[in-house]
Amino acid sequence: MTMSSVIGVVEDFSNISLYLTLATVSVVLYWTYQQFAGTDNWTKYGVKHASMPMVQIKVGLQRLIQEHGDTVGFKRSKMTLVTRDLSILKEIMVKDFNNFTDRPISLNTRSLVKKGVFFLKGQDWRRVRHIITPSFSSGKLKTIFKTVEEKATVLTKVFEDFARKDELLPIKYVTGQYTSEIIARTAFGISSECLGKEDDEFTQYSKKLFKFQDSRFTLLLPFFQRFPWIQTLLVKFMGVHAFDGVARDADQYLDCVLRKSLAERLEAEQKGQRLPSDLLQSFINAKKAGDQAIIEDSKETQSSNDLNQSTELKTFNKTMTEDELVAQSILIIFAGFETTASTLQMCYYMLARHPDIQEKLFEEIESVVQSDVPTYEELSKLSYMEQVINETLRLYPPVSFISREAAETKTYGHVTIPKGASVFIPIFLILKDPKHFPDPENFDPERFNEENTTKRDPMAFIPFGYGPRLCIGMRLAYLEIKVALAISLRKVRFELNDRTEPKQGEEPTIRGLGILVPDKPFSLSVRLRH
């Protein structure tokens, strides 16, 4: 055995010993805590009380709903309600949103990503969301359409190359390159040219930012979900990077790239050079406008000598710090890459699994798109394509669940949600609820034709969330997916066979995590149409 092998064995043994020690200490501490903890129980709030098993959270939520019905509660470190009752969810996500603005989940990391809009709470969330929302308007999407079209054309050429070579296509790897190149160029002015090749640095680090692909880390997730304070102690106070939810090298790389870009743009502006019109620049412009507003409001306050007027309160919704700007950018890099790439992967897989639907979609594209690539206006006419995408999202939402926290005690019907309680909203179970989607495991795009959509409660379909905290990048995701499908399906068709993963007739296995991660990477067969 070589010295490096011996060192590896010792390190593995040390890690195992650390995990076992940590688990033992945690169980003892948790048992002690339970002896002195309050006896609050969901039954007194009109909800069935149950125990949450220590498994991956998606698996646990599914068991609770299957065994106890649409609304059930459990208690760990705090009271937690799980519900897919749409009448309750309308109150939480829309009507009484101000009482459920915050997400109870905080990211245990030393990365600035924790300052991203997804994780922010209260006034910080309102301020940052207000600043960045205009950067995702329909007008902004039109300005990046050309780049999306160019990248989709390159993506299609990669598909054609795999078809000519009769090689299996690693679909998520390639769709990840596609979405990574788009977000690099359109959001941050970074040139990433890796489609069909080895990942470049930007794409490599974008893919590994969060540790969802790290089997050792995901193995510990149920434990950390049961004892979140232990992960907080290890990560935030002791600085143990192994338990940080964000990969340190990826975080440092993206932080460095973004700050370098900020410095270069400041220098270019001082020299009077033309600045790019991308997402990062829109963030910079918003920050500058907010900074200027602070100066002007400060002068106004001083001149009026109004001691009761707070400059901080007047300008609260107008600016963000440089760290917050970098945090939004890093989070958008990951979100713009991961969720869209996963959904596009599943679209191609479902079309390969259902060749009749693939051909129907091909025929629609042929009838609507008049040239090699679609126009922005033609995309809106591809109604069956949107049905296919929505049905894919229904079966395979990129995010399994979202959560909210009650600011005050509120009662809805017979259910009371106490102050400080968490509410888990199992998106994946709402999307498969037979009350809204009969025969829910069946892939049927006709569920989303105009007639069926009109009959159904709109809250039954919430793959991107709902209400004021609706996913800010939803329209960009649809744009990237539609353009890729519209260009590629005219050149190639996707198939399953005995070589693919999954094989024809097999069901894929998806991990019980918060995002869409198959147990085995998908590989599809590709055939040229002409």
Short mmCIF file of C-alpha atoms in Angstrom, two decimals, residues 301-475:
data_model
loop_
_atom_site.label_atom_id
_atom_site.label_comp_id
_atom_site.label_asym_id
_atom_site.label_seq_id
_atom_site.Cartn_x
_atom_site.Cartn_y
_atom_site.Cartn_z
CA THR A 301 -33.18 65.92 5.83
CA GLN A 302 -30.33 68.08 7.08
CA SER A 303 -31.62 71.20 5.33
CA SER A 304 -35.12 70.73 6.76
CA ASN A 305 -33.61 70.06 10.20
CA ASP A 306 -36.26 67.37 10.74
CA LEU A 307 -34.81 65.25 13.50
CA ASN A 308 -37.78 62.87 13.48
CA GLN A 309 -37.25 61.85 9.86
CA SER A 310 -34.86 58.94 9.43
CA THR A 311 -32.70 58.94 6.31
CA GLU A 312 -32.35 55.18 6.71
CA LEU A 313 -36.12 54.68 6.58
CA LYS A 314 -36.62 57.07 3.65
CA THR A 315 -34.06 55.28 1.48
CA PHE A 316 -34.58 51.74 2.77
CA ASN A 317 -35.98 50.40 -0.49
CA LYS A 318 -33.49 52.03 -2.81
CA THR A 319 -30.07 50.45 -2.52
CA MET A 320 -27.97 47.42 -1.57
CA THR A 321 -24.40 46.88 -0.45
CA GLU A 322 -21.65 45.49 -2.68
CA ASP A 323 -21.74 42.22 -0.73
CA GLU A 324 -25.49 41.97 -1.38
CA LEU A 325 -24.92 42.70 -5.06
CA VAL A 326 -22.34 39.90 -5.28
CA ALA A 327 -24.66 37.58 -3.32
CA GLN A 328 -27.56 38.11 -5.76
CA SER A 329 -25.20 37.48 -8.66
CA ILE A 330 -23.80 34.22 -7.25
CA LEU A 331 -27.27 32.92 -6.42
CA ILE A 332 -28.57 33.79 -9.90
CA ILE A 333 -25.60 32.03 -11.50
CA PHE A 334 -26.60 28.82 -9.73
CA ALA A 335 -30.36 29.22 -10.15
CA GLY A 336 -30.01 30.23 -13.79
CA PHE A 337 -27.91 27.17 -14.48
CA GLU A 338 -29.33 24.40 -12.32
CA THR A 339 -33.13 24.64 -12.38
CA THR A 340 -33.40 25.39 -16.11
CA ALA A 341 -30.90 22.70 -17.08
CA SER A 342 -32.76 20.13 -14.96
CA THR A 343 -36.14 21.01 -16.48
CA LEU A 344 -34.78 20.95 -20.03
CA GLN A 345 -33.19 17.57 -19.31
CA MET A 346 -36.53 16.19 -18.16
CA CYS A 347 -38.32 17.66 -21.21
CA TYR A 348 -36.00 15.80 -23.56
CA TYR A 349 -36.33 12.64 -21.48
CA MET A 350 -40.14 12.76 -21.45
CA LEU A 351 -40.23 13.38 -25.20
CA ALA A 352 -37.93 10.39 -25.73
CA ARG A 353 -40.22 8.30 -23.54
CA HIS A 354 -43.34 9.46 -25.44
CA PRO A 355 -42.44 9.55 -29.16
CA ASP A 356 -46.03 10.34 -30.19
CA ILE A 357 -45.97 13.53 -28.12
CA GLN A 358 -42.52 14.36 -29.47
CA GLU A 359 -43.83 14.12 -33.05
CA LYS A 360 -46.91 16.22 -32.25
CA LEU A 361 -44.65 18.92 -30.82
CA PHE A 362 -42.36 18.69 -33.87
CA GLU A 363 -45.35 19.23 -36.14
CA GLU A 364 -46.41 22.32 -34.20
CA ILE A 365 -42.90 23.77 -34.46
CA GLU A 366 -42.86 23.09 -38.21
CA SER A 367 -46.18 24.87 -38.67
CA VAL A 368 -45.35 27.93 -36.55
CA VAL A 369 -41.63 28.62 -37.01
CA GLN A 370 -41.01 30.02 -40.47
CA SER A 371 -37.19 30.07 -40.53
CA ASP A 372 -34.32 28.08 -39.00
CA VAL A 373 -34.81 29.79 -35.66
CA PRO A 374 -37.99 31.11 -34.01
CA THR A 375 -38.75 34.77 -33.53
CA TYR A 376 -39.69 36.09 -30.10
CA GLU A 377 -43.29 36.45 -31.31
CA GLU A 378 -43.44 32.90 -32.72
CA LEU A 379 -42.53 31.44 -29.33
CA SER A 380 -45.79 32.74 -27.87
CA LYS A 381 -47.72 30.80 -30.53
CA LEU A 382 -46.22 27.44 -29.55
CA SER A 383 -49.09 26.53 -27.22
CA TYR A 384 -48.58 22.76 -27.29
CA MET A 385 -44.91 23.28 -26.43
CA GLU A 386 -45.91 25.19 -23.31
CA GLN A 387 -48.27 22.35 -22.40
CA VAL A 388 -45.40 19.85 -22.72
CA ILE A 389 -43.13 22.02 -20.57
CA ASN A 390 -45.80 22.50 -17.90
CA GLU A 391 -46.61 18.81 -17.74
CA THR A 392 -42.89 18.08 -17.36
CA LEU A 393 -42.70 20.63 -14.54
CA ARG A 394 -45.73 19.03 -12.92
CA LEU A 395 -44.11 15.60 -12.79
CA TYR A 396 -40.57 16.85 -12.13
CA PRO A 397 -40.55 20.27 -10.45
CA PRO A 398 -37.00 21.65 -10.10
CA VAL A 399 -37.67 22.48 -6.41
CA SER A 400 -39.59 19.95 -4.31
CA PHE A 401 -40.86 22.20 -1.55
CA ILE A 402 -40.81 25.74 -0.22
CA SER A 403 -41.46 27.06 3.27
CA ARG A 404 -42.80 30.04 5.20
CA GLU A 405 -42.70 31.23 8.81
CA ALA A 406 -45.60 32.72 10.77
CA ALA A 407 -44.92 36.19 12.19
CA GLU A 408 -48.10 36.10 14.29
CA THR A 409 -50.65 33.46 15.31
CA LYS A 410 -53.44 33.18 12.72
CA THR A 411 -56.46 30.88 12.32
CA TYR A 412 -57.85 29.72 8.98
CA GLY A 413 -61.01 27.66 9.29
CA HIS A 414 -60.31 24.94 11.85
CA VAL A 415 -56.49 25.26 11.56
CA THR A 416 -54.45 27.62 13.75
CA ILE A 417 -50.83 28.39 12.88
CA PRO A 418 -48.99 29.69 15.97
CA LYS A 419 -46.43 32.48 15.92
CA GLY A 420 -42.97 31.26 14.93
CA ALA A 421 -44.23 28.01 13.35
CA SER A 422 -42.84 26.87 10.00
CA VAL A 423 -45.10 25.91 7.11
CA PHE A 424 -43.75 23.41 4.59
CA ILE A 425 -45.42 23.57 1.17
CA PRO A 426 -44.75 20.27 -0.66
CA ILE A 427 -44.87 21.46 -4.27
CA PHE A 428 -44.21 17.98 -5.65
CA LEU A 429 -47.22 16.57 -3.78
CA ILE A 430 -49.54 19.40 -4.83
CA LEU A 431 -48.57 18.80 -8.46
CA LYS A 432 -49.48 15.11 -8.11
CA ASP A 433 -52.66 15.55 -6.12
CA PRO A 434 -55.33 13.43 -7.87
CA LYS A 435 -57.99 15.95 -6.78
CA HIS A 436 -56.50 18.38 -9.31
CA PHE A 437 -54.69 16.02 -11.69
CA PRO A 438 -56.49 12.66 -12.19
CA ASP A 439 -54.15 9.74 -12.90
CA PRO A 440 -51.28 11.98 -11.71
CA GLU A 441 -48.37 9.72 -12.72
CA ASN A 442 -49.44 9.76 -16.36
CA PHE A 443 -47.69 12.22 -18.71
CA ASP A 444 -50.47 14.11 -20.46
CA PRO A 445 -49.80 17.63 -21.84
CA GLU A 446 -53.53 18.03 -22.54
CA ARG A 447 -53.95 18.77 -18.82
CA PHE A 448 -52.67 22.23 -19.71
CA ASN A 449 -54.81 23.02 -22.74
CA GLU A 450 -56.95 26.12 -22.37
CA GLU A 451 -60.12 24.29 -21.38
CA ASN A 452 -58.54 22.18 -18.61
CA THR A 453 -56.43 25.03 -17.28
CA THR A 454 -59.49 27.27 -16.94
CA LYS A 455 -61.35 24.64 -14.89
CA ARG A 456 -58.50 24.11 -12.43
CA ASP A 457 -57.55 26.22 -9.42
CA PRO A 458 -54.39 28.14 -10.50
CA MET A 459 -52.72 27.29 -7.19
CA ALA A 460 -52.75 23.60 -8.13
CA PHE A 461 -49.82 24.36 -10.47
CA ILE A 462 -47.03 26.13 -8.61
CA PRO A 463 -43.67 24.70 -9.78
CA PHE A 464 -42.08 28.15 -9.37
CA GLY A 465 -43.94 29.10 -6.19
CA TYR A 466 -46.80 31.59 -6.02
CA GLY A 467 -47.56 35.12 -4.85
CA PRO A 468 -45.01 37.86 -4.11
CA ARG A 469 -42.16 35.34 -3.65
CA LEU A 470 -42.75 33.73 -7.06
CA CYS A 471 -39.43 32.72 -8.67
CA ILE A 472 -38.00 35.88 -10.22
CA GLY A 473 -36.29 34.00 -13.07
CA MET A 474 -39.35 32.01 -14.21
CA ARG A 475 -39.80 33.81 -17.56
#
